[in-house]
Amino acid sequence: MASQGILRIEWAESMMPVLRFIRNRFKKEKPLKGHRIGCCLHITTETANLLYTLKSGGADVFLTASNPLSTQDDVAAALAKNGIGVFACNGESRREYYANMQQVLKNRPEILIDDGADLISTVHKKRIKGVLGGTEETTTGVIRLKQMERDRVLRFPIIAVNDSLTKHLFDNRYGTGQSTIDGILRATNILISGSNFVVAGYGWCGRGLALRAKGMGANVIVTEVDPVKALEARMDGYTVMPMSEAAKVGDVFITVTGDINVIRGEHLRKMKDGAIIGNSGHFDVEIDKKALSRLARKKRMVRSFCEEYTLRNGRRVHLLSEGRLVNLAAAEGHPAMVMDLSFANQALAAEYLLHNRKLQHIVYNLPLAIDERIARLKLKSMGIAIDRLTTEQKKYLASWRMGT
Ligand code: ADE
């Protein structure tokens, strides 16, 4: 499988110019020399390019999967062939998932690069030795880690990569928007145009998904619990209603909230025959699968990643990729072009942790200057020039700052 993985990793690399720029600098400067980095990430062609970048910087790198269904086995094989310790296999059980994480931890990583905070929370279950810091890729993970900070149990500094502007404004919005549609289409081949497309949650991922579904001709319905986000969704042109109402009219339902049981038995019972339900939030907790099983009298796989449940009321509901991240299980995750920005942030966050050894045990953002550097590099790679402030404009702005 390795040869296929190598080709696909190269393809992704051609669309990751910012990461390539960082990799070339890392090759010369070796800022990570001699350090061990443990990663818990979706094992994709884009992740492979991050790992090669860290390796170019002089680090020893170890990788486990952040989800049992997202591992691309050809990529894992290619990485193993190129000297990265990979512990993962697509479809691994829950027990194997945690056993593989332990394999990474056995290598005594000094920096942990996480997606969802499972690796960082696992390491906190025992006495911690030698960990300098961690970085976190997702909104869900940052929420978990900020709670650990509030509970005063965090034992090393964390960089919330998710909260960099060049991460969530692009990856969460345009990445999730596109890759979720990609996953739905691969699993079902439905026509989005003309459908009632329900998006549960209007964070950055929900915004991106609603935008793409609307662009493909769907009638988009947003459900929310946050009044400000609900108002924003309405003013962005979507219909807003509670899930109890949306359940009756939706053709496709995708959850992107980060919370549990967003689609429950009371909603499933109201759904139309043929409704499609899926999730793009980090954990497979947003659809109450137990309730779905309880309500069903029959289930069968009707396509890859598409399981048909026939409910006792006679209606069929189709669950995509077992309620796990549909964009990474049924498709390949976000395109390389956008992961370029996210993983540029990850590579620079690892370097930042090594350069800043006096950080407290709290959750930090990367400095804005790093965001701006990444955005400038991306613009340059796209052949886009922008204006610079003139001396006169700088003076004018400075005079306001001084209150004159
Ligand atoms: N998260 C979402 N898309 C991803 C990708 N392509 N690679 C790694 N992590 C991801």
mmCIF file of C-alpha atoms and ligand atoms in Angstrom:
data_model
loop_
_atom_site.group_PDB
_atom_site.id
_atom_site.type_symbol
_atom_site.label_atom_id
_atom_site.label_comp_id
_atom_site.label_asym_id
_atom_site.label_seq_id
_atom_site.Cartn_x
_atom_site.Cartn_y
_atom_site.Cartn_z
ATOM 1 C CA MET A 1 0.000 0.000 0.000
ATOM 2 C CA ALA A 2 2.936 2.325 0.660
ATOM 3 C CA SER A 3 3.509 3.209 -3.001
ATOM 4 C CA GLN A 4 -0.080 4.458 -3.399
ATOM 5 C CA GLY A 5 0.275 6.439 -0.160
ATOM 6 C CA ILE A 6 3.516 8.023 -1.336
ATOM 7 C CA LEU A 7 1.887 9.214 -4.586
ATOM 8 C CA ARG A 8 -1.128 10.657 -2.776
ATOM 9 C CA ILE A 9 1.055 12.401 -0.176
ATOM 10 C CA GLU A 10 3.012 14.021 -3.031
ATOM 11 C CA TRP A 11 -0.250 15.202 -4.600
ATOM 12 C CA ALA A 12 -1.266 16.878 -1.329
ATOM 13 C CA GLU A 13 2.205 18.400 -0.949
ATOM 14 C CA SER A 14 1.823 20.209 -4.269
ATOM 15 C CA MET A 15 -1.115 22.087 -2.703
ATOM 16 C CA MET A 16 0.590 22.933 0.582
ATOM 17 C CA PRO A 17 3.014 25.754 -0.339
ATOM 18 C CA VAL A 18 3.100 27.393 3.106
ATOM 19 C CA LEU A 19 3.965 24.127 4.832
ATOM 20 C CA ARG A 20 6.582 23.472 2.142
ATOM 21 C CA PHE A 21 8.145 26.887 2.829
ATOM 22 C CA ILE A 22 8.294 26.067 6.558
ATOM 23 C CA ARG A 23 9.708 22.606 5.786
ATOM 24 C CA ASN A 24 12.533 24.131 3.736
ATOM 25 C CA ARG A 25 13.423 26.497 6.595
ATOM 26 C CA PHE A 26 13.201 23.648 9.125
ATOM 27 C CA LYS A 27 15.581 21.585 6.946
ATOM 28 C CA LYS A 28 18.210 24.330 7.235
ATOM 29 C CA GLU A 29 17.643 25.515 10.818
ATOM 30 C CA LYS A 30 16.624 22.221 12.529
ATOM 31 C CA PRO A 31 14.603 24.011 15.260
ATOM 32 C CA LEU A 32 13.156 20.728 16.584
ATOM 33 C CA LYS A 33 16.457 18.848 16.619
ATOM 34 C CA GLY A 34 16.558 15.935 19.048
ATOM 35 C CA HIS A 35 13.007 16.463 20.331
ATOM 36 C CA ARG A 36 10.317 13.789 20.377
ATOM 37 C CA ILE A 37 6.858 14.735 19.124
ATOM 38 C CA GLY A 38 3.786 12.548 19.699
ATOM 39 C CA CYS A 39 0.817 13.210 17.404
ATOM 40 C CA CYS A 40 -2.810 12.107 17.600
ATOM 41 C CA LEU A 41 -4.246 13.251 14.257
ATOM 42 C CA HIS A 42 -6.438 12.011 11.423
ATOM 43 C CA ILE A 43 -4.038 9.977 9.303
ATOM 44 C CA THR A 44 -4.430 11.630 5.917
ATOM 45 C CA THR A 45 -2.125 12.783 3.132
ATOM 46 C CA GLU A 46 -2.124 16.282 4.670
ATOM 47 C CA THR A 47 -1.119 14.971 8.091
ATOM 48 C CA ALA A 48 1.705 13.047 6.410
ATOM 49 C CA ASN A 49 3.050 16.345 5.089
ATOM 50 C CA LEU A 50 2.940 17.879 8.571
ATOM 51 C CA LEU A 51 4.853 14.907 9.952
ATOM 52 C CA TYR A 52 7.530 15.159 7.231
ATOM 53 C CA THR A 53 7.867 18.861 8.084
ATOM 54 C CA LEU A 54 8.396 18.084 11.781
ATOM 55 C CA LYS A 55 10.890 15.390 10.831
ATOM 56 C CA SER A 56 12.735 17.865 8.558
ATOM 57 C CA GLY A 57 13.017 20.131 11.599
ATOM 58 C CA GLY A 58 14.990 17.392 13.347
ATOM 59 C CA ALA A 59 12.232 15.824 15.482
ATOM 60 C CA ASP A 60 11.529 12.139 16.071
ATOM 61 C CA VAL A 61 7.860 11.783 15.303
ATOM 62 C CA PHE A 62 5.246 9.249 16.467
ATOM 63 C CA LEU A 63 1.662 9.111 15.244
ATOM 64 C CA THR A 64 -1.620 7.581 16.335
ATOM 65 C CA ALA A 65 -5.104 8.167 14.907
ATOM 66 C CA SER A 66 -7.567 10.685 16.341
ATOM 67 C CA ASN A 67 -10.511 8.668 15.010
ATOM 68 C CA PRO A 68 -10.823 4.936 14.252
ATOM 69 C CA LEU A 69 -12.539 5.514 10.888
ATOM 70 C CA SER A 70 -10.416 8.315 9.408
ATOM 71 C CA THR A 71 -7.114 6.463 8.998
ATOM 72 C CA GLN A 72 -6.015 6.135 5.382
ATOM 73 C CA ASP A 73 -4.068 2.865 5.554
ATOM 74 C CA ASP A 74 -1.977 3.625 2.465
ATOM 75 C CA VAL A 75 -0.794 6.840 4.125
ATOM 76 C CA ALA A 76 0.044 4.986 7.345
ATOM 77 C CA ALA A 77 2.049 2.456 5.299
ATOM 78 C CA ALA A 78 3.925 5.227 3.456
ATOM 79 C CA LEU A 79 4.777 7.012 6.716
ATOM 80 C CA ALA A 80 6.010 3.786 8.327
ATOM 81 C CA LYS A 81 8.222 3.177 5.292
ATOM 82 C CA ASN A 82 9.678 6.679 5.725
ATOM 83 C CA GLY A 83 10.729 6.253 9.328
ATOM 84 C CA ILE A 84 7.722 7.606 11.224
ATOM 85 C CA GLY A 85 6.399 5.448 14.081
ATOM 86 C CA VAL A 86 2.728 4.957 13.118
ATOM 87 C CA PHE A 87 0.286 3.109 15.358
ATOM 88 C CA ALA A 88 -3.130 2.951 13.663
ATOM 89 C CA CYS A 89 -5.351 0.969 11.373
ATOM 90 C CA ASN A 90 -8.635 1.933 9.741
ATOM 91 C CA GLY A 91 -11.582 0.392 11.600
ATOM 92 C CA GLU A 92 -9.605 -0.265 14.797
ATOM 93 C CA SER A 93 -11.649 -1.051 17.905
ATOM 94 C CA ARG A 94 -11.974 1.285 20.896
ATOM 95 C CA ARG A 95 -9.487 -0.894 22.789
ATOM 96 C CA GLU A 96 -6.984 -0.755 19.909
ATOM 97 C CA TYR A 97 -7.486 3.010 19.632
ATOM 98 C CA TYR A 98 -6.322 3.521 23.228
ATOM 99 C CA ALA A 99 -3.615 0.840 22.993
ATOM 100 C CA ASN A 100 -2.171 2.652 19.958
ATOM 101 C CA MET A 101 -2.177 5.910 21.892
ATOM 102 C CA GLN A 102 -0.143 4.199 24.608
ATOM 103 C CA GLN A 103 2.406 3.149 21.970
ATOM 104 C CA VAL A 104 2.965 6.817 21.134
ATOM 105 C CA LEU A 105 3.255 7.708 24.832
ATOM 106 C CA LYS A 106 5.769 4.905 25.409
ATOM 107 C CA ASN A 107 8.160 6.891 23.217
ATOM 108 C CA ARG A 108 8.124 9.664 25.878
ATOM 109 C CA PRO A 109 7.087 12.562 23.602
ATOM 110 C CA GLU A 110 8.037 16.061 24.782
ATOM 111 C CA ILE A 111 5.464 17.781 22.606
ATOM 112 C CA LEU A 112 1.953 16.460 21.982
ATOM 113 C CA ILE A 113 0.067 17.491 18.844
ATOM 114 C CA ASP A 114 -3.572 16.590 19.383
ATOM 115 C CA ASP A 115 -6.898 16.616 17.532
ATOM 116 C CA GLY A 116 -9.782 16.347 19.977
ATOM 117 C CA ALA A 117 -7.642 16.272 23.175
ATOM 118 C CA ASP A 118 -7.769 12.488 23.707
ATOM 119 C CA LEU A 119 -3.961 12.178 23.769
ATOM 120 C CA ILE A 120 -3.484 15.118 26.143
ATOM 121 C CA SER A 121 -6.255 13.979 28.499
ATOM 122 C CA THR A 122 -4.890 10.396 28.453
ATOM 123 C CA VAL A 123 -1.406 11.599 29.407
ATOM 124 C CA HIS A 124 -2.960 13.483 32.331
ATOM 125 C CA LYS A 125 -4.249 10.196 33.816
ATOM 126 C CA LYS A 126 -0.755 9.260 35.025
ATOM 127 C CA ARG A 127 2.230 11.114 36.488
ATOM 128 C CA ILE A 128 3.587 13.344 33.738
ATOM 129 C CA LYS A 129 7.291 13.413 33.036
ATOM 130 C CA GLY A 130 9.119 15.380 30.375
ATOM 131 C CA VAL A 131 6.171 16.893 28.460
ATOM 132 C CA LEU A 132 6.993 20.505 27.543
ATOM 133 C CA GLY A 133 3.624 21.332 26.018
ATOM 134 C CA GLY A 134 0.825 20.428 23.686
ATOM 135 C CA THR A 135 -1.084 21.862 20.741
ATOM 136 C CA GLU A 136 -4.749 21.329 19.884
ATOM 137 C CA GLU A 137 -6.337 21.323 16.438
ATOM 138 C CA THR A 138 -10.097 21.431 17.079
ATOM 139 C CA THR A 139 -12.828 23.520 18.697
ATOM 140 C CA THR A 140 -13.945 20.473 20.724
ATOM 141 C CA GLY A 141 -10.405 19.851 21.971
ATOM 142 C CA VAL A 142 -9.878 23.494 22.942
ATOM 143 C CA ILE A 143 -13.163 23.476 24.908
ATOM 144 C CA ARG A 144 -12.007 20.341 26.800
ATOM 145 C CA LEU A 145 -8.562 21.796 27.527
ATOM 146 C CA LYS A 146 -9.915 25.174 28.671
ATOM 147 C CA GLN A 147 -12.134 23.276 31.107
ATOM 148 C CA MET A 148 -9.004 21.475 32.405
ATOM 149 C CA GLU A 149 -7.340 24.886 32.789
ATOM 150 C CA ARG A 150 -10.351 26.179 34.772
ATOM 151 C CA ASP A 151 -10.259 23.029 36.941
ATOM 152 C CA ARG A 152 -6.512 23.739 37.496
ATOM 153 C CA VAL A 153 -5.525 20.246 36.403
ATOM 154 C CA LEU A 154 -3.597 21.177 33.263
ATOM 155 C CA ARG A 155 0.031 20.129 33.759
ATOM 156 C CA PHE A 156 1.743 21.841 30.810
ATOM 157 C CA PRO A 157 1.083 24.765 28.427
ATOM 158 C CA ILE A 158 -1.229 24.309 25.447
ATOM 159 C CA ILE A 159 -1.328 26.209 22.172
ATOM 160 C CA ALA A 160 -4.902 26.408 20.851
ATOM 161 C CA VAL A 161 -4.056 26.125 17.165
ATOM 162 C CA ASN A 162 -7.793 26.008 16.426
ATOM 163 C CA ASP A 163 -8.104 29.575 17.673
ATOM 164 C CA SER A 164 -5.567 31.015 15.222
ATOM 165 C CA LEU A 165 -7.427 33.110 12.638
ATOM 166 C CA THR A 166 -5.676 31.311 9.783
ATOM 167 C CA LYS A 167 -7.018 28.036 11.209
ATOM 168 C CA HIS A 168 -10.691 28.319 12.118
ATOM 169 C CA LEU A 169 -11.711 30.964 9.563
ATOM 170 C CA PHE A 170 -10.545 28.679 6.756
ATOM 171 C CA ASP A 171 -10.307 25.025 7.907
ATOM 172 C CA ASN A 172 -13.475 24.989 10.020
ATOM 173 C CA ARG A 173 -15.467 27.099 7.542
ATOM 174 C CA TYR A 174 -14.336 26.247 4.005
ATOM 175 C CA GLY A 175 -12.717 22.909 4.879
ATOM 176 C CA THR A 176 -15.669 21.437 6.788
ATOM 177 C CA GLY A 177 -18.136 23.039 4.377
ATOM 178 C CA GLN A 178 -16.643 21.306 1.357
ATOM 179 C CA SER A 179 -15.491 18.007 2.876
ATOM 180 C CA THR A 180 -18.850 17.371 4.563
ATOM 181 C CA ILE A 181 -20.684 17.793 1.259
ATOM 182 C CA ASP A 182 -18.019 15.515 -0.283
ATOM 183 C CA GLY A 183 -18.689 12.820 2.362
ATOM 184 C CA ILE A 184 -22.488 13.046 1.950
ATOM 185 C CA LEU A 185 -22.201 12.751 -1.832
ATOM 186 C CA ARG A 186 -19.782 9.801 -1.761
ATOM 187 C CA ALA A 187 -22.031 7.967 0.729
ATOM 188 C CA THR A 188 -25.353 8.703 -0.989
ATOM 189 C CA ASN A 189 -24.961 10.389 -4.415
ATOM 190 C CA ILE A 190 -28.062 12.500 -3.636
ATOM 191 C CA LEU A 191 -28.945 15.752 -5.370
ATOM 192 C CA ILE A 192 -28.408 18.570 -2.879
ATOM 193 C CA SER A 193 -30.326 21.039 -5.047
ATOM 194 C CA GLY A 194 -33.932 21.326 -3.950
ATOM 195 C CA SER A 195 -33.401 19.466 -0.673
ATOM 196 C CA ASN A 196 -34.290 20.710 2.788
ATOM 197 C CA PHE A 197 -30.813 20.635 4.338
ATOM 198 C CA VAL A 198 -30.705 20.960 8.115
ATOM 199 C CA VAL A 199 -27.493 22.216 9.743
ATOM 200 C CA ALA A 200 -27.434 21.769 13.530
ATOM 201 C CA GLY A 201 -25.024 24.320 15.007
ATOM 202 C CA TYR A 202 -23.917 27.649 13.530
ATOM 203 C CA GLY A 203 -20.283 27.840 14.647
ATOM 204 C CA TRP A 204 -17.571 28.188 12.004
ATOM 205 C CA CYS A 205 -18.139 24.616 10.744
ATOM 206 C CA GLY A 206 -21.918 25.090 10.560
ATOM 207 C CA ARG A 207 -21.505 28.425 8.766
ATOM 208 C CA GLY A 208 -19.283 26.828 6.136
ATOM 209 C CA LEU A 209 -21.590 23.872 5.626
ATOM 210 C CA ALA A 210 -24.715 26.054 5.349
ATOM 211 C CA LEU A 211 -22.944 28.265 2.805
ATOM 212 C CA ARG A 212 -21.932 25.342 0.594
ATOM 213 C CA ALA A 213 -25.347 23.623 0.804
ATOM 214 C CA LYS A 214 -27.024 26.917 -0.123
ATOM 215 C CA GLY A 215 -24.583 27.359 -3.002
ATOM 216 C CA MET A 216 -25.656 23.953 -4.341
ATOM 217 C CA GLY A 217 -29.316 24.939 -4.313
ATOM 218 C CA ALA A 218 -30.543 23.512 -1.013
ATOM 219 C CA ASN A 219 -33.115 25.166 1.187
ATOM 220 C CA VAL A 220 -30.975 25.469 4.326
ATOM 221 C CA ILE A 221 -32.490 25.282 7.802
ATOM 222 C CA VAL A 222 -30.304 26.090 10.821
ATOM 223 C CA THR A 223 -30.984 24.900 14.373
ATOM 224 C CA GLU A 224 -29.201 26.609 17.274
ATOM 225 C CA VAL A 225 -29.311 27.057 21.063
ATOM 226 C CA ASP A 226 -27.296 30.299 21.061
ATOM 227 C CA PRO A 227 -29.564 33.296 20.356
ATOM 228 C CA VAL A 228 -26.782 35.396 18.801
ATOM 229 C CA LYS A 229 -25.741 32.636 16.408
ATOM 230 C CA ALA A 230 -29.392 31.920 15.578
ATOM 231 C CA LEU A 231 -29.915 35.609 14.755
ATOM 232 C CA GLU A 232 -26.776 35.616 12.630
ATOM 233 C CA ALA A 233 -27.998 32.531 10.722
ATOM 234 C CA ARG A 234 -31.339 34.254 10.058
ATOM 235 C CA MET A 235 -29.629 37.409 8.810
ATOM 236 C CA ASP A 236 -27.314 35.297 6.644
ATOM 237 C CA GLY A 237 -30.502 34.227 4.876
ATOM 238 C CA TYR A 238 -31.336 30.838 6.406
ATOM 239 C CA THR A 239 -34.519 29.551 8.000
ATOM 240 C CA VAL A 240 -34.084 29.057 11.754
ATOM 241 C CA MET A 241 -36.264 26.713 13.805
ATOM 242 C CA PRO A 242 -35.957 24.183 16.642
ATOM 243 C CA MET A 243 -34.914 20.627 15.767
ATOM 244 C CA SER A 244 -38.404 19.415 16.768
ATOM 245 C CA GLU A 245 -39.799 21.398 13.790
ATOM 246 C CA ALA A 246 -36.889 20.806 11.419
ATOM 247 C CA ALA A 247 -37.189 17.041 11.991
ATOM 248 C CA LYS A 248 -40.571 17.025 10.194
ATOM 249 C CA VAL A 249 -39.359 18.714 7.009
ATOM 250 C CA GLY A 250 -35.627 17.907 6.608
ATOM 251 C CA ASP A 251 -34.251 15.637 3.883
ATOM 252 C CA VAL A 252 -30.628 15.780 5.134
ATOM 253 C CA PHE A 253 -29.525 16.515 8.719
ATOM 254 C CA ILE A 254 -25.902 17.209 9.664
ATOM 255 C CA THR A 255 -24.808 17.929 13.234
ATOM 256 C CA VAL A 256 -21.821 20.214 13.885
ATOM 257 C CA THR A 257 -22.386 21.346 17.457
ATOM 258 C CA GLY A 258 -19.778 19.537 19.610
ATOM 259 C CA ASP A 259 -22.556 18.507 22.037
ATOM 260 C CA ILE A 260 -24.378 15.260 22.754
ATOM 261 C CA ASN A 261 -27.769 13.972 21.561
ATOM 262 C CA VAL A 262 -28.608 16.823 19.230
ATOM 263 C CA ILE A 263 -30.740 14.412 17.186
ATOM 264 C CA ARG A 264 -32.731 12.260 19.645
ATOM 265 C CA GLY A 265 -35.546 9.690 19.575
ATOM 266 C CA GLU A 266 -38.211 12.414 19.687
ATOM 267 C CA HIS A 267 -36.740 13.875 16.459
ATOM 268 C CA LEU A 268 -36.099 10.546 14.704
ATOM 269 C CA ARG A 269 -39.742 9.580 15.182
ATOM 270 C CA LYS A 270 -40.885 12.679 13.268
ATOM 271 C CA MET A 271 -38.550 12.314 10.290
ATOM 272 C CA LYS A 272 -39.767 11.721 6.742
ATOM 273 C CA ASP A 273 -39.223 8.379 5.032
ATOM 274 C CA GLY A 274 -35.738 8.356 3.480
ATOM 275 C CA ALA A 275 -34.237 11.064 5.723
ATOM 276 C CA ILE A 276 -30.423 11.137 5.826
ATOM 277 C CA ILE A 277 -28.612 11.895 9.088
ATOM 278 C CA GLY A 278 -24.902 12.444 9.653
ATOM 279 C CA ASN A 279 -22.372 14.228 11.813
ATOM 280 C CA SER A 280 -19.315 16.372 11.182
ATOM 281 C CA GLY A 281 -18.592 17.208 14.818
ATOM 282 C CA HIS A 282 -15.478 15.653 16.372
ATOM 283 C CA PHE A 283 -17.124 12.876 18.421
ATOM 284 C CA ASP A 284 -19.863 10.405 17.435
ATOM 285 C CA VAL A 285 -22.131 11.632 20.215
ATOM 286 C CA GLU A 286 -24.306 14.163 18.406
ATOM 287 C CA ILE A 287 -26.806 11.616 17.073
ATOM 288 C CA ASP A 288 -28.392 9.384 19.719
ATOM 289 C CA LYS A 289 -27.523 6.053 18.094
ATOM 290 C CA LYS A 290 -28.960 4.063 20.978
ATOM 291 C CA ALA A 291 -32.347 5.707 20.457
ATOM 292 C CA LEU A 292 -32.085 5.021 16.724
ATOM 293 C CA SER A 293 -31.429 1.323 17.389
ATOM 294 C CA ARG A 294 -34.276 1.182 19.902
ATOM 295 C CA LEU A 295 -36.713 2.725 17.433
ATOM 296 C CA ALA A 296 -35.665 0.478 14.558
ATOM 297 C CA ARG A 297 -37.060 -2.917 13.671
ATOM 298 C CA LYS A 298 -34.500 -3.620 10.934
ATOM 299 C CA LYS A 299 -31.182 -2.293 9.721
ATOM 300 C CA ARG A 300 -28.917 -3.000 6.766
ATOM 301 C CA MET A 301 -25.994 -1.433 4.915
ATOM 302 C CA VAL A 302 -27.377 -0.072 1.650
ATOM 303 C CA ARG A 303 -24.156 1.560 0.395
ATOM 304 C CA SER A 304 -20.676 2.079 1.823
ATOM 305 C CA PHE A 305 -20.994 4.417 4.812
ATOM 306 C CA CYS A 306 -24.798 4.423 4.580
ATOM 307 C CA GLU A 307 -26.866 2.303 6.942
ATOM 308 C CA GLU A 308 -30.628 2.115 6.521
ATOM 309 C CA TYR A 309 -32.725 1.857 9.706
ATOM 310 C CA THR A 310 -36.359 0.905 9.235
ATOM 311 C CA LEU A 311 -38.258 2.340 12.180
ATOM 312 C CA ARG A 312 -41.278 0.718 13.765
ATOM 313 C CA ASN A 313 -43.418 3.476 12.224
ATOM 314 C CA GLY A 314 -42.411 2.074 8.807
ATOM 315 C CA ARG A 315 -40.184 5.034 7.830
ATOM 316 C CA ARG A 316 -36.537 4.604 6.870
ATOM 317 C CA VAL A 317 -33.721 6.765 8.230
ATOM 318 C CA HIS A 318 -30.221 6.575 6.726
ATOM 319 C CA LEU A 319 -27.284 7.006 9.089
ATOM 320 C CA LEU A 320 -23.980 8.034 7.475
ATOM 321 C CA SER A 321 -20.622 6.610 8.651
ATOM 322 C CA GLU A 322 -21.994 5.348 11.999
ATOM 323 C CA GLY A 323 -22.490 8.955 13.098
ATOM 324 C CA ARG A 324 -18.728 9.537 13.006
ATOM 325 C CA LEU A 325 -17.176 12.471 11.150
ATOM 326 C CA VAL A 326 -18.747 11.987 7.707
ATOM 327 C CA ASN A 327 -16.144 14.200 6.014
ATOM 328 C CA LEU A 328 -13.229 12.047 7.185
ATOM 329 C CA ALA A 329 -14.866 8.610 7.197
ATOM 330 C CA ALA A 330 -16.779 8.697 3.904
ATOM 331 C CA ALA A 331 -14.451 11.224 2.217
ATOM 332 C CA GLU A 332 -10.809 12.260 2.708
ATOM 333 C CA GLY A 333 -11.210 15.194 5.108
ATOM 334 C CA HIS A 334 -10.470 18.784 4.183
ATOM 335 C CA PRO A 335 -8.536 19.517 1.006
ATOM 336 C CA ALA A 336 -4.767 20.016 1.223
ATOM 337 C CA MET A 337 -5.114 23.643 0.122
ATOM 338 C CA VAL A 338 -6.831 24.520 3.423
ATOM 339 C CA MET A 339 -4.945 22.051 5.666
ATOM 340 C CA ASP A 340 -1.837 23.933 4.496
ATOM 341 C CA LEU A 341 -2.890 26.804 6.779
ATOM 342 C CA SER A 342 -3.871 24.602 9.745
ATOM 343 C CA PHE A 343 -0.689 22.552 9.650
ATOM 344 C CA ALA A 344 1.535 25.599 9.095
ATOM 345 C CA ASN A 345 0.096 26.751 12.443
ATOM 346 C CA GLN A 346 0.816 23.324 14.000
ATOM 347 C CA ALA A 347 4.447 23.284 12.813
ATOM 348 C CA LEU A 348 5.028 26.839 14.058
ATOM 349 C CA ALA A 349 3.251 26.055 17.359
ATOM 350 C CA ALA A 350 5.673 23.154 18.018
ATOM 351 C CA GLU A 351 8.601 25.500 17.341
ATOM 352 C CA TYR A 352 7.002 28.176 19.561
ATOM 353 C CA LEU A 353 6.694 25.760 22.500
ATOM 354 C CA LEU A 354 10.390 24.915 22.237
ATOM 355 C CA HIS A 355 11.414 28.596 22.057
ATOM 356 C CA ASN A 356 9.181 29.663 24.950
ATOM 357 C CA ARG A 357 9.995 27.422 27.885
ATOM 358 C CA LYS A 358 8.513 29.643 30.601
ATOM 359 C CA LEU A 359 4.855 29.388 29.636
ATOM 360 C CA GLN A 360 2.282 28.714 32.363
ATOM 361 C CA HIS A 361 0.006 25.692 32.475
ATOM 362 C CA ILE A 362 -2.791 27.406 30.585
ATOM 363 C CA VAL A 363 -4.215 27.536 27.066
ATOM 364 C CA TYR A 364 -2.513 30.107 24.799
ATOM 365 C CA ASN A 365 -3.199 31.434 21.310
ATOM 366 C CA LEU A 366 -0.330 31.826 18.870
ATOM 367 C CA PRO A 367 0.685 35.493 18.433
ATOM 368 C CA LEU A 368 -1.174 37.443 15.713
ATOM 369 C CA ALA A 369 2.170 38.040 13.951
ATOM 370 C CA ILE A 370 2.322 34.297 13.151
ATOM 371 C CA ASP A 371 -1.213 34.398 11.703
ATOM 372 C CA GLU A 372 -0.237 37.350 9.537
ATOM 373 C CA ARG A 373 2.947 35.656 8.353
ATOM 374 C CA ILE A 374 0.991 32.531 7.348
ATOM 375 C CA ALA A 375 -1.688 34.580 5.554
ATOM 376 C CA ARG A 376 0.961 36.568 3.650
ATOM 377 C CA LEU A 377 2.715 33.393 2.533
ATOM 378 C CA LYS A 378 -0.591 31.870 1.376
ATOM 379 C CA LEU A 379 -1.542 35.023 -0.534
ATOM 380 C CA LYS A 380 1.889 35.054 -2.177
ATOM 381 C CA SER A 381 1.518 31.410 -3.230
ATOM 382 C CA MET A 382 -1.822 32.330 -4.799
ATOM 383 C CA GLY A 383 -0.247 35.239 -6.707
ATOM 384 C CA ILE A 384 -2.276 37.810 -4.767
ATOM 385 C CA ALA A 385 -0.701 41.132 -3.781
ATOM 386 C CA ILE A 386 -2.259 43.498 -1.232
ATOM 387 C CA ASP A 387 -1.751 47.135 -0.255
ATOM 388 C CA ARG A 388 0.561 48.388 2.491
ATOM 389 C CA LEU A 389 -0.088 51.380 4.712
ATOM 390 C CA THR A 390 1.651 54.547 3.519
ATOM 391 C CA THR A 391 3.807 56.520 5.994
ATOM 392 C CA GLU A 392 1.059 59.138 6.072
ATOM 393 C CA GLN A 393 -1.600 56.520 6.903
ATOM 394 C CA LYS A 394 0.547 55.007 9.660
ATOM 395 C CA LYS A 395 1.025 58.458 11.218
ATOM 396 C CA TYR A 396 -2.718 59.123 11.009
ATOM 397 C CA LEU A 397 -3.549 55.868 12.809
ATOM 398 C CA ALA A 398 -0.815 56.468 15.399
ATOM 399 C CA SER A 399 -2.292 59.889 16.157
ATOM 400 C CA TRP A 400 -5.641 58.283 17.042
ATOM 401 C CA ARG A 401 -3.880 55.776 19.242
ATOM 402 C CA MET A 402 -2.240 58.652 21.151
ATOM 403 C CA GLY A 403 -5.631 60.325 21.496
ATOM 404 C CA THR A 404 -4.741 63.453 19.482
HETATM 405 N N1 ADE B 1 -9.227 17.315 9.733
HETATM 406 C C1 ADE B 1 -10.090 17.612 8.752
HETATM 407 N N2 ADE B 1 -9.577 17.339 7.549
HETATM 408 C C2 ADE B 1 -8.332 16.817 7.765
HETATM 409 C C3 ADE B 1 -7.318 16.344 6.907
HETATM 410 N N3 ADE B 1 -7.456 16.334 5.581
HETATM 411 N N4 ADE B 1 -6.194 15.886 7.483
HETATM 412 C C4 ADE B 1 -6.071 15.898 8.831
HETATM 413 N N5 ADE B 1 -6.975 16.340 9.673
HETATM 414 C C5 ADE B 1 -8.125 16.805 9.145
#
